[in-house]
Each structure stands twice: as structure tokens, then as C-alpha cells.
Coordinates of C-alpha atoms in Angstrom, one line a residue:
M1 CA -4.4 -1.8 -34.8
A2 CA -4.2 0.0 -38.1
D3 CA -8.6 0.3 -38.9
T4 CA -8.4 2.8 -35.8
T5 CA -9.8 5.9 -36.7
T6 CA -10.1 8.7 -34.6
G7 CA -13.5 10.7 -34.5
D8 CA -13.9 14.7 -33.7
A9 CA -13.5 14.4 -29.6
R10 CA -15.4 17.7 -29.9
A11 CA -19.0 16.9 -28.2
P12 CA -22.3 19.1 -29.6
R13 CA -23.4 22.0 -27.5
S14 CA -26.6 20.4 -26.1
L15 CA -24.5 17.1 -24.7
I16 CA -22.1 19.8 -22.9
L17 CA -25.4 21.4 -21.5
L18 CA -26.8 17.8 -20.3
A19 CA -22.9 16.8 -19.2
S20 CA -22.8 20.2 -17.3
A21 CA -26.4 20.1 -15.3
A22 CA -25.5 15.9 -14.3
A23 CA -22.1 17.2 -13.0
F24 CA -23.9 20.2 -11.1
G25 CA -26.4 17.7 -10.0
L26 CA -23.9 15.2 -9.1
L27 CA -21.7 17.8 -6.8
A28 CA -24.6 18.6 -5.1
L29 CA -25.8 15.2 -4.3
F30 CA -22.6 14.3 -2.5
G31 CA -21.9 17.8 -0.8
W32 CA -25.6 17.0 0.9
L33 CA -25.0 13.6 2.0
G34 CA -21.1 14.4 2.9
A35 CA -18.6 11.5 3.1
P36 CA -19.9 7.9 3.1
E37 CA -18.6 5.9 6.7
G38 CA -17.2 3.3 4.2
H39 CA -13.9 1.3 4.5
S40 CA -11.3 4.0 4.6
Y41 CA -13.4 6.8 6.5
V42 CA -11.1 6.5 9.6
N43 CA -8.1 7.5 7.4
N44 CA -9.4 9.4 4.6
M45 CA -11.1 11.8 7.4
P46 CA -8.0 12.5 9.5
W47 CA -6.1 12.5 6.1
Y48 CA -7.6 15.1 4.1
A49 CA -8.2 17.3 7.6
A50 CA -4.9 17.0 8.5
F51 CA -3.3 18.0 4.6
E52 CA -5.8 20.5 4.3
A53 CA -4.7 22.7 7.1
A54 CA -1.1 22.1 6.3
F55 CA -2.0 23.1 2.1
Y56 CA -3.4 26.4 3.3
D57 CA -0.9 26.9 5.8
G58 CA 1.6 27.2 3.6
A59 CA 3.1 23.5 2.6
P60 CA 1.7 22.5 -1.0
Y61 CA 3.3 19.4 -0.6
P62 CA 2.9 18.3 3.3
R63 CA 4.3 14.9 3.5
R64 CA 4.1 14.8 7.3
L65 CA 0.8 16.2 9.1
D66 CA 1.2 17.2 12.6
G67 CA -2.9 17.0 12.8
L68 CA -2.8 13.0 13.1
W69 CA -3.1 10.7 16.0
F70 CA -4.4 13.7 18.6
G71 CA -1.3 16.0 17.5
L72 CA 1.5 13.3 17.5
G73 CA 1.5 13.7 13.8
G74 CA 2.1 11.5 10.9
L75 CA 4.2 10.2 8.0
D76 CA 1.1 8.9 5.8
F77 CA 1.7 11.1 2.8
F78 CA 5.3 9.8 2.3
F79 CA 3.5 7.0 0.9
Y80 CA -0.1 7.9 0.4
G81 CA -0.8 9.6 -3.4
P82 CA -1.5 13.1 -3.0
L83 CA -3.3 13.5 -5.9
P84 CA -7.0 13.2 -4.4
F85 CA -6.5 15.1 -1.6
W86 CA -5.2 18.5 -3.8
T87 CA -8.6 17.9 -5.6
A88 CA -10.5 18.1 -2.5
A89 CA -8.5 21.2 -1.0
L90 CA -8.3 23.1 -4.6
L91 CA -12.1 22.3 -5.7
G92 CA -14.0 20.7 -2.9
R93 CA -13.5 23.2 -0.5
P94 CA -13.6 26.6 -2.7
L95 CA -17.6 25.2 -3.2
C96 CA -18.5 25.3 0.4
V97 CA -16.1 27.2 2.3
G98 CA -17.3 26.7 6.0
C99 CA -18.6 23.2 5.4
D100 CA -17.2 20.5 7.2
T101 CA -14.1 18.0 6.5
G102 CA -16.8 15.7 5.4
T103 CA -18.3 17.8 2.9
A104 CA -15.6 19.4 1.8
F105 CA -14.2 15.9 1.0
A106 CA -17.0 14.5 -0.5
L107 CA -17.3 17.4 -2.9
G108 CA -13.6 16.8 -4.3
G109 CA -15.3 13.0 -4.6
A110 CA -17.7 14.1 -6.9
W111 CA -14.8 15.9 -8.8
L112 CA -12.9 12.5 -9.2
I113 CA -16.1 10.9 -10.9
I114 CA -17.1 14.0 -12.8
F115 CA -13.2 13.7 -14.6
S116 CA -13.5 10.3 -15.7
A117 CA -16.5 11.2 -17.6
P118 CA -14.8 13.3 -20.4
A119 CA -11.3 11.0 -20.2
F120 CA -13.1 8.0 -21.0
Y121 CA -15.3 10.3 -23.6
L122 CA -12.3 10.7 -25.3
L123 CA -11.3 7.1 -25.7
A124 CA -14.8 6.1 -26.7
R125 CA -14.9 8.7 -29.6
R126 CA -12.5 6.8 -31.9
W127 CA -15.3 4.1 -32.2
M128 CA -18.9 6.0 -31.7
G129 CA -20.7 9.1 -32.0
P130 CA -20.8 11.6 -29.2
W131 CA -24.3 10.7 -27.9
A132 CA -23.1 6.9 -27.9
A133 CA -19.8 7.6 -26.5
A134 CA -21.8 10.2 -23.6
A135 CA -23.4 6.7 -23.0
G136 CA -20.5 5.2 -22.2
A137 CA -19.0 7.7 -20.2
A138 CA -22.0 7.9 -18.0
V139 CA -21.5 4.2 -17.2
Y140 CA -18.0 4.4 -17.0
A141 CA -18.8 7.2 -14.1
L142 CA -21.5 5.7 -12.6
A143 CA -20.9 2.2 -13.1
P144 CA -21.4 0.3 -9.7
Y145 CA -18.0 -0.9 -8.7
H146 CA -16.6 2.9 -9.6
L147 CA -19.5 4.7 -7.8
M148 CA -21.0 2.6 -5.4
M149 CA -18.2 0.5 -4.0
D150 CA -15.4 2.4 -4.4
W151 CA -16.8 5.5 -2.9
F152 CA -19.6 4.5 -0.7
V153 CA -18.7 1.2 0.5
R154 CA -14.9 1.2 0.3
Q155 CA -14.3 5.1 0.0
A156 CA -11.4 4.2 -1.7
A157 CA -10.1 8.0 -3.4
G158 CA -6.7 7.0 -4.7
E159 CA -8.7 3.9 -7.0
M160 CA -11.4 6.7 -7.8
A161 CA -8.8 9.3 -9.4
A162 CA -7.3 6.4 -11.3
Y163 CA -10.6 6.1 -13.0
I164 CA -9.5 9.5 -14.5
F165 CA -6.0 8.3 -16.0
F166 CA -6.4 4.7 -17.5
P167 CA -8.6 5.9 -20.8
L168 CA -6.1 8.1 -21.3
M169 CA -3.6 6.0 -21.2
A170 CA -5.1 3.9 -23.4
H171 CA -6.2 6.7 -25.5
F172 CA -2.5 7.8 -26.1
F173 CA -1.2 3.9 -26.3
T174 CA -3.9 3.4 -29.5
R175 CA -2.2 7.0 -30.9
L176 CA 1.3 5.5 -30.5
A177 CA 0.2 2.1 -32.1
D178 CA -1.5 4.0 -34.9
D179 CA 1.1 6.7 -36.1
G180 CA 3.6 6.7 -33.1
R181 CA 2.3 10.2 -31.7
G182 CA 0.4 10.8 -28.5
G183 CA 3.8 9.7 -26.5
R184 CA 3.7 12.8 -23.8
G185 CA 0.2 12.1 -23.5
F186 CA 0.9 8.8 -22.6
A187 CA 3.8 9.7 -19.9
L188 CA 1.2 12.0 -18.6
A189 CA -1.4 10.1 -18.0
F190 CA 0.6 7.2 -16.4
G191 CA 2.3 10.2 -14.5
G192 CA -1.6 10.9 -13.0
M193 CA -2.2 7.5 -12.3
I194 CA 0.8 6.8 -10.1
L195 CA 0.2 10.1 -8.1
C196 CA -3.4 8.7 -7.1
H197 CA -2.8 5.2 -6.3
L198 CA 0.4 2.9 -6.8
P199 CA -1.2 0.2 -6.4
S200 CA -3.6 0.8 -9.5
A201 CA -0.4 2.0 -11.1
L202 CA 1.4 -1.0 -10.8
L203 CA -1.3 -3.2 -12.3
A204 CA -1.9 -0.6 -15.0
V205 CA 1.6 -1.9 -16.4
H206 CA 0.6 -5.6 -15.8
V207 CA -2.2 -4.8 -18.3
M208 CA -0.6 -2.4 -20.6
G209 CA 2.1 -5.0 -20.7
A210 CA -0.5 -7.6 -21.5
L211 CA -2.2 -6.0 -24.3
F212 CA 1.3 -5.2 -25.9
L213 CA 1.7 -8.9 -26.0
F214 CA -0.9 -9.2 -27.8
I215 CA -0.5 -6.7 -30.3
A216 CA 3.3 -8.3 -31.1
W217 CA 1.3 -11.7 -31.5
T218 CA -0.8 -10.6 -34.1
K219 CA 1.4 -8.1 -35.6
R220 CA 4.4 -11.0 -35.4
D221 CA 4.8 -10.4 -39.2
D222 CA 6.3 -6.3 -38.8
R223 CA 8.4 -7.1 -36.2
R224 CA 10.2 -3.5 -36.8
A225 CA 6.5 -1.9 -35.9
V226 CA 6.1 -4.2 -32.5
V227 CA 9.7 -3.1 -31.9
L228 CA 9.0 0.7 -32.4
L229 CA 5.5 0.6 -30.3
G230 CA 7.5 -1.2 -27.5
A231 CA 10.2 1.1 -27.2
R232 CA 8.0 4.2 -27.5
A233 CA 5.4 3.5 -24.7
A234 CA 8.5 1.9 -22.6
A235 CA 10.3 5.4 -23.2
W236 CA 7.1 7.4 -22.7
G237 CA 6.4 4.9 -19.4
A238 CA 9.7 6.0 -17.6
A239 CA 9.6 9.9 -18.8
G240 CA 5.7 9.6 -16.6
A241 CA 7.5 7.6 -14.0
A242 CA 10.3 10.0 -13.9
A243 CA 7.9 13.3 -13.6
T244 CA 6.5 12.0 -10.3
A245 CA 9.1 10.5 -9.0
L246 CA 9.6 13.3 -6.0
Y247 CA 6.4 10.9 -4.9
W248 CA 6.7 7.1 -5.6
M249 CA 10.8 7.3 -5.1
P250 CA 10.5 8.3 -0.8
A251 CA 7.5 6.3 -1.2
V252 CA 9.4 2.9 -2.2
A253 CA 12.6 3.8 -0.1
L254 CA 11.1 4.7 3.4
L255 CA 8.6 1.9 3.3
N256 CA 10.8 -0.5 5.1
D257 CA 11.2 2.6 7.7
V258 CA 7.7 2.5 8.7
S259 CA 5.5 -0.8 10.1
P260 CA 3.9 -2.2 6.6
Q261 CA 4.4 -5.7 8.2
V262 CA 1.2 -4.5 10.6
L263 CA -0.9 -5.5 7.6
F264 CA 0.6 -9.0 6.4
G265 CA -2.1 -10.8 8.2
P266 CA -4.4 -13.2 6.2
Y267 CA -6.7 -10.5 5.5
Y268 CA -4.1 -9.0 3.5
V269 CA -2.6 -12.3 1.5
P270 CA -3.9 -12.1 -2.2
S271 CA -4.5 -15.8 -2.4
N272 CA -7.5 -15.5 0.0
W273 CA -9.4 -13.3 -2.4
F274 CA -9.4 -15.2 -5.4
F275 CA -12.8 -15.5 -6.7
F276 CA -14.1 -19.3 -8.4
D277 CA -11.7 -21.5 -6.1
G278 CA -14.7 -22.6 -4.0
A279 CA -13.4 -21.0 -0.7
P280 CA -14.7 -18.5 1.3
E281 CA -12.7 -14.8 1.1
P282 CA -11.9 -12.9 4.4
D283 CA -15.1 -10.3 3.3
P284 CA -17.6 -11.8 1.6
K285 CA -19.9 -8.7 2.3
T286 CA -17.1 -6.9 -0.2
T287 CA -16.8 -9.8 -2.5
I288 CA -19.9 -11.2 -3.3
P289 CA -21.5 -7.7 -5.0
I290 CA -17.6 -7.5 -6.7
R291 CA -18.3 -11.1 -7.6
T292 CA -22.0 -10.1 -9.6
M293 CA -20.1 -6.6 -10.8
L294 CA -18.1 -9.1 -12.6
V295 CA -20.6 -11.3 -14.2
Y296 CA -22.5 -8.5 -15.2
A297 CA -19.5 -6.9 -17.0
L298 CA -18.9 -10.2 -18.7
V299 CA -22.8 -10.3 -19.9
A300 CA -22.5 -6.6 -21.2
C301 CA -18.9 -7.3 -23.1
G302 CA -20.2 -10.4 -24.2
A303 CA -23.3 -8.7 -25.9
A304 CA -20.9 -5.8 -27.3
L305 CA -18.5 -8.6 -28.9
A306 CA -22.0 -10.8 -30.1
V307 CA -23.7 -7.4 -32.2
G308 CA -21.1 -6.1 -33.9
A309 CA -17.9 -5.0 -31.8
A310 CA -16.0 -8.0 -32.4
K311 CA -15.2 -6.8 -36.4
I312 CA -13.3 -3.8 -34.9
A313 CA -10.1 -5.1 -34.1
C314 CA -8.8 -2.2 -31.8
L315 CA -12.6 -1.9 -30.6
R316 CA -12.0 -5.7 -29.6
L317 CA -8.7 -5.4 -27.8
W318 CA -9.6 -3.1 -25.6
I319 CA -13.0 -4.5 -24.5
A320 CA -11.7 -8.0 -24.4
G321 CA -7.9 -7.1 -23.2
P322 CA -8.5 -5.5 -20.0
L323 CA -11.5 -7.9 -18.8
L324 CA -9.7 -11.1 -19.7
V325 CA -6.3 -10.3 -17.7
S326 CA -8.9 -9.0 -14.8
V327 CA -10.7 -12.3 -14.8
F328 CA -7.4 -14.1 -15.1
L329 CA -5.5 -11.6 -12.1
M330 CA -8.6 -12.3 -9.8
S331 CA -8.8 -16.2 -10.2
P332 CA -6.8 -19.0 -9.3
L333 CA -5.1 -19.6 -12.8
S334 CA -2.8 -16.8 -11.6
A335 CA -1.8 -18.0 -8.0
L336 CA 2.1 -18.7 -9.2
I337 CA 1.9 -14.7 -10.3
W338 CA 0.6 -13.6 -6.6
E339 CA 3.0 -15.7 -4.5
H340 CA 6.2 -14.9 -6.7
W341 CA 5.9 -11.5 -8.5
I342 CA 5.8 -7.7 -7.0
I343 CA 2.1 -7.5 -7.4
A344 CA 1.6 -9.3 -4.3
S345 CA 2.1 -5.8 -2.6
V346 CA -1.2 -4.2 -3.7
Q347 CA -3.1 -7.2 -1.5
F348 CA -6.6 -7.7 -3.3
P349 CA -6.8 -9.4 -6.5
W350 CA -10.2 -7.3 -7.1
R351 CA -8.4 -4.0 -7.4
M352 CA -8.4 -4.9 -11.1
M353 CA -12.0 -3.9 -11.4
I354 CA -11.3 -0.3 -12.0
F355 CA -9.5 -2.0 -15.2
V356 CA -13.1 -4.2 -15.8
D357 CA -14.8 -0.7 -16.0
L358 CA -13.2 0.7 -19.4
P359 CA -14.3 -2.7 -21.6
L360 CA -17.6 -2.6 -19.7
A361 CA -18.1 1.3 -20.7
L362 CA -17.0 0.6 -24.1
S363 CA -19.4 -2.2 -24.3
A364 CA -22.4 -0.2 -23.2
G365 CA -21.8 3.0 -25.6
Y366 CA -21.1 0.1 -28.0
L367 CA -24.6 -1.2 -27.7
V368 CA -26.2 2.2 -27.7
S369 CA -25.0 3.3 -30.9
A370 CA -25.6 -0.1 -32.7
L371 CA -29.4 -0.3 -31.5
A372 CA -29.4 3.3 -32.4
E373 CA -28.3 2.3 -36.2
T374 CA -30.4 -0.2 -36.6
W375 CA -33.6 0.6 -34.9
R376 CA -35.1 2.6 -38.4
E377 CA -33.8 -0.4 -40.0
G378 CA -36.1 -3.0 -38.1
G379 CA -35.6 -6.8 -38.8
P380 CA -32.7 -9.2 -37.2
L381 CA -30.6 -6.6 -36.7
R382 CA -32.7 -4.2 -34.5
L383 CA -34.0 -7.6 -32.7
R384 CA -30.7 -8.4 -32.1
A385 CA -29.3 -5.2 -31.0
G386 CA -32.4 -4.7 -28.9
A387 CA -31.9 -8.2 -27.2
A388 CA -28.1 -7.5 -26.3
A389 CA -28.9 -3.9 -25.0
T390 CA -31.7 -5.4 -22.7
A391 CA -29.2 -8.2 -21.4
G392 CA -26.9 -5.3 -20.5
A393 CA -29.4 -3.6 -18.7
F394 CA -30.9 -6.2 -17.0
A395 CA -27.1 -7.2 -15.7
L396 CA -26.5 -3.3 -14.4
F397 CA -29.6 -3.3 -12.7
T398 CA -28.9 -6.6 -10.8
A399 CA -25.6 -5.3 -10.1
Y400 CA -26.6 -2.4 -8.5
A401 CA -29.1 -4.3 -6.5
S402 CA -26.3 -6.4 -5.2
V403 CA -24.3 -3.3 -3.7
W404 CA -26.9 -1.2 -2.8
P405 CA -27.8 -2.0 1.1
Y406 CA -24.7 -2.0 1.5
A407 CA -23.7 1.4 0.6
M408 CA -27.1 2.4 2.3
E409 CA -25.7 1.4 5.4
T410 CA -22.4 4.1 4.9
I411 CA -24.6 6.9 4.5
R412 CA -24.3 8.5 8.3
D413 CA -24.3 12.2 9.6
G414 CA -20.6 12.2 9.9
R415 CA -21.0 15.7 10.7
A416 CA -21.0 14.7 14.5
L417 CA -17.5 13.2 13.9
D418 CA -15.7 16.2 12.8
G419 CA -13.9 17.2 15.9
A420 CA -12.5 13.6 16.0
Y421 CA -10.7 13.2 12.5
K422 CA -7.3 14.2 14.1
Q423 CA -7.2 11.2 16.2
G424 CA -6.4 8.4 13.6
G425 CA -4.1 7.7 10.6
A426 CA -2.7 4.4 9.1
I427 CA -1.1 2.8 11.5
E428 CA 0.7 1.0 9.2
Y429 CA 3.1 4.5 8.6
F430 CA 4.1 4.3 12.3
P431 CA 7.9 4.4 12.8
E432 CA 9.1 0.6 14.2
E433 CA 9.9 2.4 17.6
M434 CA 6.3 3.3 18.0
M435 CA 4.6 0.5 16.3
S436 CA 6.6 -2.5 18.1
E437 CA 5.2 -0.9 21.9
A438 CA 1.6 0.1 20.6
T439 CA 1.6 -3.6 18.9
A440 CA 2.9 -5.6 22.3
I441 CA -0.1 -3.8 24.3
V442 CA -3.1 -4.7 21.8
K443 CA -2.0 -7.9 21.4
A444 CA -1.9 -8.6 25.4
G445 CA -5.3 -7.0 25.2
G446 CA -6.5 -9.6 22.0
N447 CA -8.9 -6.5 20.4
F448 CA -7.4 -5.6 17.2
E449 CA -9.8 -3.0 16.3
F450 CA -8.9 0.4 15.0
D451 CA -10.6 2.1 18.1
T452 CA -7.7 -0.1 20.5
W453 CA -4.9 1.1 18.4
R454 CA -6.6 4.7 18.8
G455 CA -6.6 4.6 22.7
V456 CA -3.4 2.9 22.9
V457 CA -1.6 5.8 20.6
G458 CA -4.1 8.5 22.8
D459 CA -2.3 6.9 25.7
F460 CA 1.1 7.6 24.3
Y461 CA 0.5 11.3 23.7
G462 CA -1.1 11.9 27.1
E463 CA 2.3 10.8 28.5
A464 CA 4.2 12.6 26.3
E465 CA 2.5 15.8 26.5
T466 CA 2.8 15.9 30.0
A467 CA 6.3 15.2 30.3
S468 CA 6.9 17.9 27.4
A469 CA 8.9 20.9 27.8
H470 CA 8.2 23.6 25.6
L471 CA 7.3 22.5 21.9
A472 CA 6.3 25.0 18.7
L473 CA 5.2 23.8 15.2
D474 CA 5.9 25.8 12.4
R475 CA 2.2 25.9 10.8
R476 CA 4.2 26.4 7.4
N477 CA 6.2 23.8 7.5
P478 CA 5.3 20.2 9.3
R479 CA 9.1 19.4 9.2
V480 CA 9.9 21.9 11.8
L481 CA 9.7 21.8 15.8
R482 CA 11.2 24.4 17.9
L483 CA 11.7 23.6 21.7
A484 CA 12.3 25.5 24.8
L485 CA 14.5 22.8 27.1
P486 CA 15.0 24.2 30.6
A487 CA 18.0 23.1 32.4
G488 CA 18.5 20.0 34.1
E489 CA 14.9 18.4 32.7
T490 CA 14.5 16.0 30.0
A491 CA 12.3 16.4 27.3
L492 CA 9.6 13.4 26.2
I493 CA 8.8 14.9 23.0
P494 CA 4.8 14.5 21.8
I495 CA 6.2 12.8 18.2
P496 CA 6.8 9.8 17.6
Y497 CA 10.9 8.9 17.3
W498 CA 11.5 8.1 13.9
K499 CA 15.7 7.8 12.8
H500 CA 15.5 10.7 10.6
W501 CA 14.5 13.6 12.7
R502 CA 18.0 15.8 13.6
A503 CA 18.4 18.3 15.6
R504 CA 20.2 21.1 16.7
D505 CA 21.0 23.8 19.0
L506 CA 19.7 26.9 17.6
G507 CA 22.6 29.0 19.5
S508 CA 25.8 27.0 18.7
G509 CA 24.6 24.9 15.5
A510 CA 25.7 22.2 17.4
P511 CA 23.7 18.4 16.9
I512 CA 21.7 17.3 19.7
E513 CA 21.2 13.5 20.2
L514 CA 17.9 11.7 19.9
A515 CA 16.6 8.6 21.2
A516 CA 13.2 6.9 21.5
S517 CA 11.4 6.6 24.5
T518 CA 10.2 4.0 26.7
P519 CA 8.1 2.3 26.3
A520 CA 6.3 5.0 24.1
G521 CA 8.6 5.1 21.4
M522 CA 8.4 9.1 21.5
I523 CA 11.3 11.6 20.4
E524 CA 13.6 12.0 23.9
I525 CA 16.2 14.3 24.6
A526 CA 18.3 13.8 27.3
A527 CA 19.0 16.6 30.1
V528 CA 21.1 19.5 29.6
A529 CA 23.1 21.9 32.1
E530 CA 21.7 25.2 30.6
A531 CA 19.1 26.0 28.9
R532 CA 18.5 25.7 25.5
Q533 CA 16.4 26.6 22.2
I534 CA 16.6 23.6 19.8
Q535 CA 15.0 22.7 16.4
I536 CA 13.9 19.5 15.6
Y537 CA 13.7 19.2 12.0
L538 CA 13.1 16.3 9.4
P539 CA 15.5 16.7 6.6
A540 CA 15.1 15.9 2.6
H541 CA 15.9 11.9 2.6
W542 CA 18.4 11.6 -0.5
S543 CA 14.9 10.1 -1.7
E544 CA 13.6 13.3 -1.8
R545 CA 16.0 15.2 -3.5
V546 CA 16.7 12.8 -6.1
G547 CA 13.4 12.4 -6.8
G548 CA 12.4 15.8 -6.9
L549 CA 15.7 16.2 -9.4
L550 CA 14.0 13.9 -11.7
S551 CA 10.9 15.0 -11.7
W552 CA 11.8 18.7 -12.7
L553 CA 14.1 17.0 -15.5
A554 CA 11.5 15.1 -16.6
L555 CA 8.6 17.7 -16.8
A556 CA 11.1 19.9 -18.6
G557 CA 11.7 17.8 -21.0
L558 CA 8.2 16.6 -21.7
F559 CA 7.2 20.5 -22.1
A560 CA 10.4 21.6 -23.6
G561 CA 9.2 20.4 -27.5
P562 CA 5.7 21.8 -27.2
L563 CA 6.9 25.1 -25.8
R564 CA 10.0 25.2 -28.8
A565 CA 7.0 24.7 -31.4
Q566 CA 5.2 27.6 -30.0
L567 CA 8.1 29.7 -29.8
A568 CA 9.0 28.9 -33.2
H569 CA 5.4 29.2 -34.7
R570 CA 5.1 33.2 -33.0
R571 CA 9.0 33.7 -34.7
R572 CA 7.6 32.9 -37.9
A573 CA 4.3 34.4 -37.5
K574 CA 6.0 37.6 -36.6
A575 CA 8.5 37.4 -39.5
F576 CA 5.2 36.6 -41.7
A577 CA 4.1 39.9 -40.8
T578 CA 7.1 42.0 -41.0
N579 CA 7.3 40.8 -44.7
S580 CA 3.8 41.3 -45.2
G581 CA 4.5 45.0 -44.4
Q582 CA 7.0 45.7 -46.2
A583 CA 5.8 44.1 -49.5
A584 CA 2.7 46.4 -49.1

């Protein structure tokens, strides 16, 4: 990768002004439209409403949210990435303090798209001028899958946030390959992707691994350089993973203590979603436009490689590499991998599309650059570049046209549902004791729609709320509850039983036994002879403690070097000033 030259990433003032205006326009548009009713709308809205409430009540990282499921609470953020919701709470809500939940969340989504553009620009400036890199950044931010499918149709907030970090990983990995520098940036970029979306981070590891193997094959005559690159990338990647262990370690360790098995139906089997196998997918309404977008990317990337991008080895790697890996993993050629490897946990092979948009945007930027360079020269080069750019533009139009009708269906007045946001969450994050009872009722009725699950859980809540003694929540800590238990009464608490809950008598400190009620699977406390004040709490799991310690150690290690360098620079500057004053 020695042919790579890092360009000046600074943008002209006029470009900065144009980008700022575009960002303002996107924020205004998303604020006006509100959150679209995409596939994940039923999860994202209650998640964000409950997350934001807990966040502003003083819980900076609320894993349990007491605002979900009518007030039953949910364990969802033990498992789902927090970064998109932090973004909405910290940057979306302040722009519209009195707005409804959907509008604040939509503004957070706009920020995720906006941030993806400069992340891509940093990478693209290695090979092209500022305006061509900006054109590629615009394509990356507004690509059909990124904008139309991931936001409007699917409302996949975690994937959208991951778009910010993959080009940063590519940029810093390229620096590692060039001169061994950029490792800290690579670690932070990978850590950011983990905090966004674990499935995307897992797939990113495989994409980067495949690219490394290709580099190792092309540089097989320089084994020392290959070994150093592999060791550096692995070490810095491990540092990024360690820095975010406070999130992913509990998410992995506790997953079997909830109900992921509810998602193991045919809809979630990866082999049912392969492209180009001649079999219909479970949801053609989703996959038909995605296949069109994939073909569009192949056309655009092929056009860029044909007019000269193939001559630049490093650019060729980032255009062809992620594209070919993605096509392979979305086709039946990869069936054995999906059947016998960990990536089966990501469920949908077409999640690889977030890695297709990077080569697509690089190709778009290169086509703009090639067309600008050959325009004044005329002749065959201009004709060739113009034909390639036209093919790419036509493919872009076709891809947008394929998804536009589905995207427009999701634009609703979601504000009307604002009061119902608390009545939901992800059913796969219910504890097994409650999920087994709910599943039996839903199966008996034969209707597996979300509203059926919500109705069953609502009935459970009504039963527990009626029978409950006085219960008080700690707004600053959703993991602590206080209960006034009268003498001689059995308490049925409107909280799903989970084996990790604990209770103690606030007077004596003695532990109190908790049980799962039948049939609802709620927390139940047996009758006592005397009235008691009881604290019910969810202590930190070992994975939270170990993950938190790893994160602090890793972050300290990542920033210790720059901090020492800064302090040393200040000491040298002070010594120089002192010596200069004495000399004078």
C-alpha cells in the first residue's frame, strides 16, 4: 500500500459553508417529518422515550428502563448499543426541547447521517481532491440503502450509527499499513462501531480480516511487514474492544438469561435470505430494493475501476475488497460459513450492505474527479469518464426509484402515538420466566403480531399492579426499587422476575427471597408476619464489573500516550521560555 499518499484533509471555506447548509437542511427536514414508522419503529420509540427519561433523571447509561411495557420495565439496554440513543438525547433533544419523542429521535438520526459524511471525507481525501471527496461523502451519507432503507424503511438506528465508524476504520487501517501509525484512531473507530451495533461490528471484523488476507497475499514477499500489520491491527482492535467492554461483555454474558430463542424462526435464518439462489426471500418487499441497490453499486464500482481507479492499488483495495466480500456473504456460496460460524447471529446477510456503500461512495468520488480532470482535455478520455459517470448516475436513480414507494409508506404522523411509546420494547429481552408464559398464551391464540404480545403483557401488568403493595422507583437508578410490604400480605410486584434480582430488609439488612409468580412470571414476595420496608435491586453482574474495569484500563492506556506527550511538550516549552529569558 505504499502508493497511498495522504492528502490534506482540510476543506475549502466554500465547501464548509455548503456542507453546513446541507446539514442544517437535513436537520430541518428530519425535524419536520419526525421518525418514520419503519420496521424498528415499535422498538425505537419506546426505547428512546424510556432511555431519554432515565438519562435526564441522572442515569448516564441506563441498562434497565422502567418506562417500557406499561411500566413493567425492560432489560433492553443490557443488550442494545447505546450510542445512537446518546446521540438523540444529547444532540437531538436540545434542538427541540418541547418536541415529541419521535421528532427528537429523528433529529438524532439526522446527526448520525451528518457525522458519516466527514468520516468518509477523511478517507476519500487520500486519493482525491476536496470537491470530489465531498461528492463521494454526499453519496455516502445519502446513499439509497443508508438513507432510504436504513432510516425510512427499516429505521435501523444502530446500523446508521455504524456508518460513521467504518470509513474511520478504513482510514486508520490504511495508515497502519503505510507507516505503522494511526493505531489509536483504529481502536477508537472500532470501539465506536461496537457501541453502535454489535452485529455490524462483528461483520466489520470479517471484512477487515478478508482485506488483510488479500494484502498478505499481495505482499507475501515482505513477510515482516505483513506480520507487523497483522499484529498492530489485532492489538489496536483488541484495545478498541476492551475500551467498550462495559457494553458488550454484559450483552454477551447475559444473553442466555433472557429470551433470544423467540427470534429463531424461519424469518431469522440467514440461509433464507441469500440473493441469487433462485428462492424467494421471507420479505421480498425488503430484499427486492436491496438487490437493486447492490446491482447499482456493482455498476458504479465497475465504472470507477474501468476509468482508472484500478490503477491505484490502495483505492482499488477499498473499492473492490468490501464489495466482493459483501457479495460473497450475501450469496449461497457462503452457506457453510453462515451455517457453522458465529456470524449466523447477525441473522440477515444483507446487513453487509453497510459495507457496500463505502466502495460505492469512493467510486462516485473518483468518477467526479476523473470527469473533472478530463473535461477540458476532451477526446476519448472525457467521453469515457462521461459515459462511466452517466452509468453511475442512472444506476443511482434506479436504486432510489426501487425503494422510494416503500420509504414513503413509513412517513406517518407518529406524534399521534407519542403517549403509547411506553407500551413496548423488544420481546426477546424478557426473562425466560415471563416469556415462557407469554409465549404459551400467544401460541394458543395463533396470532404472533406485536400487538398480541403487547396485549398479553398488558394483562400481566394489570394483574400485578392490582395485587401490588406500595412500590416506589428510584428515578436516578432504574435498578433500585423500594417496597412497603404490609404484614400478612403476599406482594406481587409489576416487574418481570429475573434471577439476577435481589432483595433485602432495609431495617435488618437480611436478604429476602424472591420468586416468579404463576402464571405471569412477575416478582413475588411471600407474606411476612410484620410490616417491612424492602429494597429490591439489580446488583452489578460480574460481566459489568469486569467489563467496566477493562474499559477504564483500556481508555487510560489509549490516552496515556498523548497525555504524556502533551505534558512533555509543555515542559519543553516552559524550559525554552525560561532559558530564553535568562539569556536575554
